[in-house]
mmCIF file of C-alpha atoms in Angstrom:
data_model
loop_
_atom_site.group_PDB
_atom_site.id
_atom_site.type_symbol
_atom_site.label_atom_id
_atom_site.label_comp_id
_atom_site.label_asym_id
_atom_site.label_seq_id
_atom_site.Cartn_x
_atom_site.Cartn_y
_atom_site.Cartn_z
ATOM 1 C CA MET A 1 21.100 38.157 -37.912
ATOM 2 C CA THR A 2 19.234 35.229 -36.475
ATOM 3 C CA THR A 3 16.969 35.482 -33.470
ATOM 4 C CA ILE A 4 16.861 32.279 -31.507
ATOM 5 C CA THR A 5 13.819 31.920 -29.298
ATOM 6 C CA ASP A 6 14.401 29.277 -26.693
ATOM 7 C CA THR A 7 11.033 27.698 -26.032
ATOM 8 C CA THR A 8 12.342 25.345 -23.363
ATOM 9 C CA ARG A 9 11.339 26.156 -19.793
ATOM 10 C CA ASN A 10 11.979 23.861 -16.785
ATOM 11 C CA GLY A 11 13.370 21.349 -19.279
ATOM 12 C CA VAL A 12 10.011 21.217 -21.078
ATOM 13 C CA ASP A 13 9.711 22.255 -24.734
ATOM 14 C CA THR A 14 6.738 24.594 -24.381
ATOM 15 C CA GLU A 15 6.291 24.932 -28.146
ATOM 16 C CA GLN A 16 5.889 21.159 -28.365
ATOM 17 C CA LEU A 17 3.659 21.239 -25.269
ATOM 18 C CA PHE A 18 1.229 23.757 -26.777
ATOM 19 C CA ALA A 19 1.341 21.986 -30.174
ATOM 20 C CA THR A 20 0.422 18.718 -28.427
ATOM 21 C CA LEU A 21 -2.494 20.359 -26.617
ATOM 22 C CA ASP A 22 -3.755 21.917 -29.882
ATOM 23 C CA LEU A 23 -3.464 18.625 -31.742
ATOM 24 C CA ILE A 24 -5.402 16.713 -29.090
ATOM 25 C CA LYS A 25 -8.057 19.421 -28.957
ATOM 26 C CA ALA A 26 -8.502 19.090 -32.734
ATOM 27 C CA GLN A 27 -8.362 15.278 -32.803
ATOM 28 C CA PRO A 28 -9.571 13.925 -29.453
ATOM 29 C CA GLU A 29 -9.207 10.316 -30.651
ATOM 30 C CA LEU A 30 -5.427 10.800 -30.440
ATOM 31 C CA ALA A 31 -5.775 11.128 -26.661
ATOM 32 C CA LYS A 32 -6.418 7.389 -26.160
ATOM 33 C CA PHE A 33 -3.363 5.863 -24.476
ATOM 34 C CA GLN A 34 -2.734 2.435 -23.009
ATOM 35 C CA PHE A 35 0.177 1.820 -20.627
ATOM 36 C CA ARG A 36 1.372 -1.695 -19.799
ATOM 37 C CA ALA A 37 3.536 -3.634 -17.399
ATOM 38 C CA SER A 38 4.635 -7.296 -17.213
ATOM 39 C CA ASN A 39 5.691 -8.811 -13.925
ATOM 40 C CA ARG A 40 7.472 -12.048 -13.098
ATOM 41 C CA TRP A 41 7.966 -13.618 -9.686
ATOM 42 C CA ILE A 42 11.597 -14.424 -8.877
ATOM 43 C CA ASN A 43 11.655 -15.740 -5.277
ATOM 44 C CA GLY A 44 9.925 -14.853 -2.014
ATOM 45 C CA ALA A 45 9.055 -11.140 -2.043
ATOM 46 C CA HIS A 46 11.320 -10.508 -5.037
ATOM 47 C CA ASN A 47 9.574 -9.868 -8.328
ATOM 48 C CA ARG A 48 10.434 -7.811 -11.367
ATOM 49 C CA THR A 49 8.338 -5.649 -13.675
ATOM 50 C CA THR A 50 9.282 -4.971 -17.273
ATOM 51 C CA ILE A 51 7.896 -1.864 -18.994
ATOM 52 C CA LYS A 52 8.406 -0.765 -22.579
ATOM 53 C CA ASP A 53 5.596 -0.705 -25.129
ATOM 54 C CA PHE A 54 2.537 1.465 -24.982
ATOM 55 C CA TYR A 55 -0.260 2.638 -27.264
ATOM 56 C CA ALA A 56 -0.506 6.357 -27.957
ATOM 57 C CA ALA A 57 -1.895 8.814 -30.490
ATOM 58 C CA GLY A 58 -3.472 6.221 -32.789
ATOM 59 C CA GLY A 59 -0.799 3.536 -32.822
ATOM 60 C CA GLU A 60 1.847 1.527 -31.012
ATOM 61 C CA ASP A 61 4.614 3.789 -29.770
ATOM 62 C CA THR A 62 8.054 2.501 -30.755
ATOM 63 C CA SER A 63 10.179 5.379 -29.512
ATOM 64 C CA ARG A 64 11.612 3.529 -26.518
ATOM 65 C CA SER A 65 14.782 1.690 -27.430
ATOM 66 C CA GLU A 66 15.126 -0.154 -24.132
ATOM 67 C CA GLU A 67 12.803 -1.627 -21.568
ATOM 68 C CA PHE A 68 12.707 -0.548 -17.943
ATOM 69 C CA GLN A 69 13.213 -3.278 -15.351
ATOM 70 C CA ILE A 70 11.964 -2.525 -11.872
ATOM 71 C CA ASP A 71 12.586 -4.833 -8.916
ATOM 72 C CA ALA A 72 10.307 -5.035 -5.906
ATOM 73 C CA GLY A 73 10.966 -6.584 -2.511
ATOM 74 C CA GLU A 74 10.174 -6.377 1.171
ATOM 75 C CA PRO A 75 12.366 -5.588 4.181
ATOM 76 C CA ALA A 76 13.270 -8.324 6.675
ATOM 77 C CA ILE A 77 10.407 -7.497 9.044
ATOM 78 C CA LEU A 78 7.987 -8.238 6.201
ATOM 79 C CA LEU A 79 9.781 -11.490 5.322
ATOM 80 C CA GLY A 80 11.829 -10.242 2.391
ATOM 81 C CA THR A 81 15.474 -9.535 1.669
ATOM 82 C CA ASP A 82 15.274 -5.919 0.433
ATOM 83 C CA THR A 83 15.540 -6.761 -3.265
ATOM 84 C CA GLY A 84 13.817 -3.448 -3.981
ATOM 85 C CA ALA A 85 11.412 -0.946 -2.488
ATOM 86 C CA ASN A 86 8.149 -2.569 -1.476
ATOM 87 C CA PRO A 87 4.927 -2.211 -3.489
ATOM 88 C CA ALA A 88 3.345 0.359 -1.141
ATOM 89 C CA GLU A 89 6.523 2.443 -1.314
ATOM 90 C CA TYR A 90 6.350 2.284 -5.124
ATOM 91 C CA LEU A 91 2.826 3.676 -4.908
ATOM 92 C CA LEU A 92 4.227 6.652 -2.936
ATOM 93 C CA HIS A 93 6.893 7.048 -5.631
ATOM 94 C CA ALA A 94 4.276 6.979 -8.407
ATOM 95 C CA LEU A 95 2.288 9.676 -6.602
ATOM 96 C CA ALA A 96 5.348 11.883 -5.908
ATOM 97 C CA ALA A 97 6.616 11.552 -9.480
ATOM 98 C CA CYS A 98 3.247 12.353 -11.057
ATOM 99 C CA LEU A 99 2.567 15.406 -8.882
ATOM 100 C CA THR A 100 6.116 16.661 -9.510
ATOM 101 C CA THR A 101 5.939 16.296 -13.300
ATOM 102 C CA SER A 102 2.516 17.939 -13.270
ATOM 103 C CA ILE A 103 3.954 20.883 -11.308
ATOM 104 C CA VAL A 104 6.860 21.206 -13.767
ATOM 105 C CA TYR A 105 4.587 21.104 -16.849
ATOM 106 C CA VAL A 106 2.003 23.504 -15.419
ATOM 107 C CA ALA A 107 4.774 25.916 -14.421
ATOM 108 C CA ALA A 108 6.325 25.691 -17.907
ATOM 109 C CA ALA A 109 2.960 26.501 -19.516
ATOM 110 C CA ARG A 110 2.451 29.462 -17.154
ATOM 111 C CA LYS A 111 5.907 30.957 -17.677
ATOM 112 C CA VAL A 112 7.103 30.121 -14.171
ATOM 113 C CA GLU A 113 10.762 29.123 -13.995
ATOM 114 C CA LEU A 114 11.254 26.670 -11.177
ATOM 115 C CA THR A 115 14.492 26.341 -9.260
ATOM 116 C CA SER A 116 13.556 23.340 -7.096
ATOM 117 C CA VAL A 117 10.709 20.939 -6.393
ATOM 118 C CA GLN A 118 11.110 18.588 -3.456
ATOM 119 C CA SER A 119 8.594 16.435 -1.666
ATOM 120 C CA THR A 120 8.350 14.019 1.204
ATOM 121 C CA LEU A 121 5.511 11.527 1.455
ATOM 122 C CA THR A 122 4.328 9.319 4.282
ATOM 123 C CA GLY A 123 1.760 6.544 4.264
ATOM 124 C CA ASP A 124 0.351 5.073 7.474
ATOM 125 C CA MET A 125 -0.633 1.433 7.476
ATOM 126 C CA ASP A 126 -1.932 -1.008 10.053
ATOM 127 C CA VAL A 127 -0.470 -4.221 8.638
ATOM 128 C CA ARG A 128 -3.059 -6.412 10.376
ATOM 129 C CA GLY A 129 -5.238 -5.851 7.307
ATOM 130 C CA ALA A 130 -2.786 -6.967 4.641
ATOM 131 C CA LEU A 131 -1.494 -9.832 6.809
ATOM 132 C CA GLY A 132 -5.038 -11.109 7.297
ATOM 133 C CA VAL A 133 -4.821 -10.970 11.104
ATOM 134 C CA ASP A 134 -7.839 -8.708 11.527
ATOM 135 C CA ASP A 135 -10.608 -7.612 9.148
ATOM 136 C CA GLU A 136 -11.012 -4.218 10.785
ATOM 137 C CA PRO A 137 -8.016 -2.215 9.479
ATOM 138 C CA ARG A 138 -8.013 -1.711 5.729
ATOM 139 C CA ASN A 139 -5.184 -3.387 3.778
ATOM 140 C CA GLY A 140 -3.674 -0.225 2.336
ATOM 141 C CA PHE A 141 -2.606 3.123 3.750
ATOM 142 C CA GLU A 142 -5.157 4.781 6.020
ATOM 143 C CA ARG A 143 -3.885 8.140 4.783
ATOM 144 C CA ILE A 144 -1.065 9.629 2.718
ATOM 145 C CA SER A 145 0.578 12.984 3.499
ATOM 146 C CA VAL A 146 2.511 14.864 0.836
ATOM 147 C CA SER A 147 4.658 17.863 1.719
ATOM 148 C CA PHE A 148 6.044 19.945 -1.154
ATOM 149 C CA ARG A 149 8.715 22.613 -1.136
ATOM 150 C CA VAL A 150 8.654 24.515 -4.432
ATOM 151 C CA THR A 151 10.856 27.483 -5.354
ATOM 152 C CA GLY A 152 11.011 29.558 -8.525
ATOM 153 C CA ASN A 153 10.788 33.050 -10.038
ATOM 154 C CA ALA A 154 7.220 33.714 -8.965
ATOM 155 C CA PRO A 155 5.534 34.907 -5.781
ATOM 156 C CA GLU A 156 4.458 32.322 -3.239
ATOM 157 C CA GLU A 157 0.805 32.749 -4.222
ATOM 158 C CA LYS A 158 1.555 31.914 -7.853
ATOM 159 C CA LEU A 159 3.645 28.867 -6.886
ATOM 160 C CA ARG A 160 0.770 27.617 -4.725
ATOM 161 C CA GLU A 161 -1.599 28.036 -7.668
ATOM 162 C CA VAL A 162 0.737 25.969 -9.834
ATOM 163 C CA VAL A 163 0.765 23.147 -7.252
ATOM 164 C CA GLU A 164 -3.016 23.313 -6.891
ATOM 165 C CA ARG A 165 -3.542 23.150 -10.656
ATOM 166 C CA ALA A 166 -1.063 20.239 -10.883
ATOM 167 C CA ARG A 167 -2.930 18.356 -8.144
ATOM 168 C CA LYS A 168 -6.173 18.775 -10.074
ATOM 169 C CA ARG A 169 -4.590 17.348 -13.237
ATOM 170 C CA SER A 170 -2.333 14.592 -11.904
ATOM 171 C CA ALA A 171 -3.221 11.142 -13.242
ATOM 172 C CA VAL A 172 -1.839 9.231 -10.254
ATOM 173 C CA TYR A 173 -3.320 11.640 -7.684
ATOM 174 C CA ASP A 174 -6.711 11.026 -9.311
ATOM 175 C CA MET A 175 -6.240 7.250 -9.196
ATOM 176 C CA VAL A 176 -4.893 7.110 -5.641
ATOM 177 C CA THR A 177 -7.578 9.389 -4.207
ATOM 178 C CA ASN A 178 -10.584 8.219 -6.242
ATOM 179 C CA GLY A 179 -9.749 4.611 -7.083
ATOM 180 C CA VAL A 180 -9.872 2.768 -10.418
ATOM 181 C CA PRO A 181 -11.887 -0.303 -11.452
ATOM 182 C CA VAL A 182 -9.455 -3.249 -11.599
ATOM 183 C CA ALA A 183 -10.328 -6.555 -13.306
ATOM 184 C CA VAL A 184 -8.222 -9.595 -12.333
ATOM 185 C CA GLU A 185 -8.127 -12.762 -14.499
ATOM 186 C CA VAL A 186 -6.300 -15.965 -13.638
ATOM 187 C CA ALA A 187 -5.028 -18.824 -15.784
ATOM 188 C CA SER A 188 -3.140 -21.732 -14.282
ATOM 189 C CA GLU A 189 -1.863 -23.619 -17.312
ATOM 190 C CA MET B 1 21.106 -37.784 14.105
ATOM 191 C CA THR B 2 19.703 -34.364 13.333
ATOM 192 C CA THR B 3 16.424 -33.792 11.569
ATOM 193 C CA ILE B 4 16.388 -30.594 9.579
ATOM 194 C CA THR B 5 12.958 -29.214 8.852
ATOM 195 C CA ASP B 6 13.097 -26.696 6.077
ATOM 196 C CA THR B 7 10.371 -24.201 6.802
ATOM 197 C CA THR B 8 11.043 -22.142 3.687
ATOM 198 C CA ARG B 9 8.422 -22.397 0.948
ATOM 199 C CA ASN B 10 8.365 -20.207 -2.194
ATOM 200 C CA GLY B 11 11.351 -18.372 -0.712
ATOM 201 C CA VAL B 12 9.276 -17.385 2.337
ATOM 202 C CA ASP B 13 10.263 -18.525 5.833
ATOM 203 C CA THR B 14 6.884 -19.857 6.932
ATOM 204 C CA GLU B 15 8.007 -20.293 10.531
ATOM 205 C CA GLN B 16 8.862 -16.609 10.663
ATOM 206 C CA LEU B 17 5.601 -15.820 8.826
ATOM 207 C CA PHE B 18 3.424 -17.609 11.389
ATOM 208 C CA ALA B 19 5.492 -16.180 14.274
ATOM 209 C CA THR B 20 4.912 -12.670 12.875
ATOM 210 C CA LEU B 21 1.166 -13.262 12.594
ATOM 211 C CA ASP B 22 1.015 -14.607 16.185
ATOM 212 C CA LEU B 23 3.023 -11.661 17.515
ATOM 213 C CA ILE B 24 0.786 -9.095 15.812
ATOM 214 C CA LYS B 25 -2.340 -10.893 17.020
ATOM 215 C CA ALA B 26 -1.006 -10.705 20.581
ATOM 216 C CA GLN B 27 0.262 -7.106 20.325
ATOM 217 C CA PRO B 28 -1.816 -5.236 17.717
ATOM 218 C CA GLU B 29 0.073 -1.994 18.405
ATOM 219 C CA LEU B 30 3.083 -3.545 16.648
ATOM 220 C CA ALA B 31 1.082 -3.508 13.398
ATOM 221 C CA LYS B 32 1.413 0.289 12.968
ATOM 222 C CA PHE B 33 3.775 0.943 10.061
ATOM 223 C CA GLN B 34 4.697 4.119 8.219
ATOM 224 C CA PHE B 35 6.355 4.022 4.809
ATOM 225 C CA ARG B 36 8.062 7.080 3.317
ATOM 226 C CA ALA B 37 9.460 8.454 0.090
ATOM 227 C CA SER B 38 11.398 11.629 -0.784
ATOM 228 C CA ASN B 39 11.341 12.986 -4.305
ATOM 229 C CA ARG B 40 13.474 15.612 -6.010
ATOM 230 C CA TRP B 41 12.894 17.182 -9.424
ATOM 231 C CA ILE B 42 15.899 16.947 -11.746
ATOM 232 C CA ASN B 43 14.803 18.429 -15.105
ATOM 233 C CA GLY B 44 11.669 18.304 -17.254
ATOM 234 C CA ALA B 45 9.852 15.013 -16.620
ATOM 235 C CA HIS B 46 12.872 13.562 -14.822
ATOM 236 C CA ASN B 47 12.594 13.235 -11.076
ATOM 237 C CA ARG B 48 14.017 10.810 -8.546
ATOM 238 C CA THR B 49 12.574 9.195 -5.450
ATOM 239 C CA THR B 50 14.722 8.033 -2.546
ATOM 240 C CA ILE B 51 13.345 5.376 -0.203
ATOM 241 C CA LYS B 52 14.977 3.926 2.887
ATOM 242 C CA ASP B 53 13.640 4.520 6.382
ATOM 243 C CA PHE B 54 10.309 3.359 7.718
ATOM 244 C CA TYR B 55 8.553 2.913 11.035
ATOM 245 C CA ALA B 56 7.533 -0.606 12.010
ATOM 246 C CA ALA B 57 6.693 -2.703 15.040
ATOM 247 C CA GLY B 58 7.084 0.064 17.600
ATOM 248 C CA GLY B 59 10.188 1.849 16.322
ATOM 249 C CA GLU B 60 12.272 3.102 13.440
ATOM 250 C CA ASP B 61 13.454 0.212 11.292
ATOM 251 C CA THR B 62 17.202 0.344 10.646
ATOM 252 C CA SER B 63 17.641 -2.935 8.809
ATOM 253 C CA ARG B 64 18.149 -1.387 5.372
ATOM 254 C CA SER B 65 21.796 -0.634 4.718
ATOM 255 C CA GLU B 66 21.222 1.265 1.468
ATOM 256 C CA GLU B 67 18.575 3.524 0.050
ATOM 257 C CA PHE B 68 16.633 2.772 -3.116
ATOM 258 C CA GLN B 69 16.775 5.408 -5.841
ATOM 259 C CA ILE B 70 13.991 5.290 -8.399
ATOM 260 C CA ASP B 71 13.946 7.501 -11.486
ATOM 261 C CA ALA B 72 10.779 8.561 -13.251
ATOM 262 C CA GLY B 73 10.339 10.085 -16.695
ATOM 263 C CA GLU B 74 8.035 10.361 -19.681
ATOM 264 C CA PRO B 75 8.401 9.164 -23.261
ATOM 265 C CA ALA B 76 8.931 11.691 -26.087
ATOM 266 C CA ILE B 77 5.223 11.894 -26.960
ATOM 267 C CA LEU B 78 4.579 13.118 -23.414
ATOM 268 C CA LEU B 79 7.441 15.630 -23.601
ATOM 269 C CA GLY B 80 10.075 13.647 -21.747
ATOM 270 C CA THR B 81 13.294 11.839 -22.574
ATOM 271 C CA ASP B 82 12.596 8.378 -21.132
ATOM 272 C CA THR B 83 14.633 8.859 -17.978
ATOM 273 C CA GLY B 84 12.502 6.158 -16.381
ATOM 274 C CA ALA B 85 9.065 4.572 -16.540
ATOM 275 C CA ASN B 86 6.315 7.147 -16.163
ATOM 276 C CA PRO B 87 4.312 7.614 -12.952
ATOM 277 C CA ALA B 88 1.206 5.788 -14.231
ATOM 278 C CA GLU B 89 3.392 2.844 -15.280
ATOM 279 C CA TYR B 90 4.909 2.807 -11.778
ATOM 280 C CA LEU B 91 1.390 2.531 -10.389
ATOM 281 C CA LEU B 92 0.870 -0.591 -12.555
ATOM 282 C CA HIS B 93 4.197 -1.931 -11.241
ATOM 283 C CA ALA B 94 3.142 -1.280 -7.624
ATOM 284 C CA LEU B 95 -0.120 -3.156 -8.229
ATOM 285 C CA ALA B 96 1.565 -6.108 -10.004
ATOM 286 C CA ALA B 97 4.269 -6.392 -7.346
ATOM 287 C CA CYS B 98 1.819 -6.287 -4.432
ATOM 288 C CA LEU B 99 -0.575 -8.855 -5.889
ATOM 289 C CA THR B 100 2.362 -11.129 -6.758
ATOM 290 C CA THR B 101 3.931 -10.975 -3.285
ATOM 291 C CA SER B 102 0.498 -11.540 -1.743
ATOM 292 C CA ILE B 103 0.035 -14.640 -3.925
ATOM 293 C CA VAL B 104 3.469 -15.959 -2.925
ATOM 294 C CA TYR B 105 2.874 -15.413 0.821
ATOM 295 C CA VAL B 106 -0.659 -16.844 0.794
ATOM 296 C CA ALA B 107 0.589 -19.892 -1.129
ATOM 297 C CA ALA B 108 3.464 -20.361 1.347
ATOM 298 C CA ALA B 109 1.041 -20.245 4.273
ATOM 299 C CA ARG B 110 -1.271 -22.765 2.576
ATOM 300 C CA LYS B 111 1.475 -25.245 1.680
ATOM 301 C CA VAL B 112 1.245 -24.569 -2.052
ATOM 302 C CA GLU B 113 4.596 -24.672 -3.835
ATOM 303 C CA LEU B 114 4.526 -22.281 -6.757
ATOM 304 C CA THR B 115 6.582 -22.792 -9.888
ATOM 305 C CA SER B 116 5.734 -19.519 -11.651
ATOM 306 C CA VAL B 117 3.700 -16.344 -11.235
ATOM 307 C CA GLN B 118 3.500 -14.026 -14.217
ATOM 308 C CA SER B 119 1.208 -11.115 -14.912
ATOM 309 C CA THR B 120 0.493 -8.541 -17.565
ATOM 310 C CA LEU B 121 -1.318 -5.318 -16.743
ATOM 311 C CA THR B 122 -2.885 -2.681 -18.938
ATOM 312 C CA GLY B 123 -4.278 0.729 -18.017
ATOM 313 C CA ASP B 124 -6.414 2.761 -20.415
ATOM 314 C CA MET B 125 -6.176 6.527 -20.237
ATOM 315 C CA ASP B 126 -7.678 9.411 -22.187
ATOM 316 C CA VAL B 127 -4.870 11.941 -21.741
ATOM 317 C CA ARG B 128 -7.178 14.916 -22.354
ATOM 318 C CA GLY B 129 -7.910 14.803 -18.627
ATOM 319 C CA ALA B 130 -4.337 14.963 -17.337
ATOM 320 C CA LEU B 131 -3.316 17.474 -20.031
ATOM 321 C CA GLY B 132 -6.191 19.755 -19.051
ATOM 322 C CA VAL B 133 -7.664 19.819 -22.579
ATOM 323 C CA ASP B 134 -11.077 18.579 -21.525
ATOM 324 C CA ASP B 135 -12.758 18.183 -18.122
ATOM 325 C CA GLU B 136 -14.817 15.192 -19.212
ATOM 326 C CA PRO B 137 -12.289 12.325 -19.162
ATOM 327 C CA ARG B 138 -10.828 11.568 -15.742
ATOM 328 C CA ASN B 139 -7.096 12.199 -15.292
ATOM 329 C CA GLY B 140 -6.109 8.644 -14.427
ATOM 330 C CA PHE B 141 -6.783 5.226 -15.930
ATOM 331 C CA GLU B 142 -10.426 4.542 -16.778
ATOM 332 C CA ARG B 143 -9.779 0.898 -15.967
ATOM 333 C CA ILE B 144 -6.929 -1.496 -15.212
ATOM 334 C CA SER B 145 -6.840 -5.120 -16.381
ATOM 335 C CA VAL B 146 -4.601 -7.672 -14.683
ATOM 336 C CA SER B 147 -4.014 -11.091 -16.191
ATOM 337 C CA PHE B 148 -2.222 -13.674 -14.045
ATOM 338 C CA ARG B 149 -0.737 -17.007 -14.998
ATOM 339 C CA VAL B 150 0.060 -19.031 -11.891
ATOM 340 C CA THR B 151 1.469 -22.567 -11.788
ATOM 341 C CA GLY B 152 2.354 -24.806 -8.861
ATOM 342 C CA ASN B 153 1.778 -28.156 -7.153
ATOM 343 C CA ALA B 154 -1.926 -27.671 -6.559
ATOM 344 C CA PRO B 155 -5.084 -28.111 -8.619
ATOM 345 C CA GLU B 156 -6.329 -25.145 -10.645
ATOM 346 C CA GLU B 157 -9.160 -24.542 -8.187
ATOM 347 C CA LYS B 158 -6.722 -24.209 -5.282
ATOM 348 C CA LEU B 159 -4.455 -21.855 -7.246
ATOM 349 C CA ARG B 160 -7.462 -19.675 -8.053
ATOM 350 C CA GLU B 161 -8.369 -19.579 -4.363
ATOM 351 C CA VAL B 162 -4.836 -18.434 -3.546
ATOM 352 C CA VAL B 163 -5.086 -15.587 -6.067
ATOM 353 C CA GLU B 164 -8.527 -14.610 -4.780
ATOM 354 C CA ARG B 165 -7.323 -14.541 -1.163
ATOM 355 C CA ALA B 166 -4.253 -12.517 -2.222
ATOM 356 C CA ARG B 167 -6.459 -9.996 -4.028
ATOM 357 C CA LYS B 168 -8.549 -9.579 -0.880
ATOM 358 C CA ARG B 169 -5.422 -8.889 1.205
ATOM 359 C CA SER B 170 -3.255 -6.841 -1.142
ATOM 360 C CA ALA B 171 -2.427 -3.379 0.211
ATOM 361 C CA VAL B 172 -1.951 -1.766 -3.206
ATOM 362 C CA TYR B 173 -5.025 -3.448 -4.731
ATOM 363 C CA ASP B 174 -7.056 -1.981 -1.864
ATOM 364 C CA MET B 175 -5.595 1.491 -2.411
ATOM 365 C CA VAL B 176 -5.917 1.466 -6.210
ATOM 366 C CA THR B 177 -9.491 0.186 -6.205
ATOM 367 C CA ASN B 178 -10.846 2.042 -3.171
ATOM 368 C CA GLY B 179 -8.728 5.184 -3.019
ATOM 369 C CA VAL B 180 -6.872 6.742 -0.082
ATOM 370 C CA PRO B 181 -7.254 10.191 1.516
ATOM 371 C CA VAL B 182 -4.244 12.282 0.418
ATOM 372 C CA ALA B 183 -3.304 15.579 2.103
ATOM 373 C CA VAL B 184 -1.024 17.922 0.137
ATOM 374 C CA GLU B 185 0.902 20.772 1.844
ATOM 375 C CA VAL B 186 3.058 23.341 0.069
ATOM 376 C CA ALA B 187 5.892 25.558 1.265
ATOM 377 C CA SER B 188 7.717 27.885 -1.087
ATOM 378 C CA GLU B 189 10.629 29.112 0.960
#
């Protein structure tokens, strides 16, 4: 007789998750990652980012067989032709995706089986800043609101704890709320 | 005889651009925009954002005929199955796209015809933060580097000025460098 222990919860292999955490605890130098993106202007507000390679766990990761291509654009009122979501909308997507994955991983580690995770995000912007009409409003969102609806096999209090823990560990939430130093170089040849 | 004046430069209708700026100067209340995103967890690190509606210029914008669907994921080393770029990579995309569109619009307004705008971005992360292994490293990127190559019918100095002006007006650059207040609500029913 064979006993099969399914270690997958919420689609996350928890055995691999805990092994990864143990490995990084033992060898912190493996925690150094570098993510990358290349962007090319196409026309007007249409540009395209290509994402594939990254550095992880002591070397170049080669596990991705294909690159991701992501198109950006603007709607007509912002002088584009809707060739993709606009950059500020992609920032909302990055935030939603990171918080959601963090919730799913934290729940998996804490033996909570989720049945659904949904969120709606809004970002309020006074476009006078970005359009250069007025220096008073900032360029970006004045505020972002995130509303989650999370269901699973745990009491409401436990589900709230999972979301709170996820918020405290989310990479994009950290960046969007606290900011990141950004260096910009330009070559013109 | 008809004289046709083509007001489009870099794929941007400059007549419409200046008309938009004049309108917003005259009626600042039209500058209030709200962008939105809805996200739904699918499985593991796979989740999907839907983007369509937004509020602009005094009302709900209905110009978009279709919604954008954007899938996020994680590579194998971060316990996913590459169902899309990961959230931190999407943040790099948002930053690249916003700076690029800002460059294109500023150049159009300043009568600079661009021939190419390309960029590569890198973000360095110690994943001990986001994985909750160690409280010392921050969760997000420690730093982001952006390298632009811009060519067009203007001297290098002018092209650099365009990039510098674009950086000062980019919505996502502002948010990523300075941070935004984010409110998170949770419901579990």
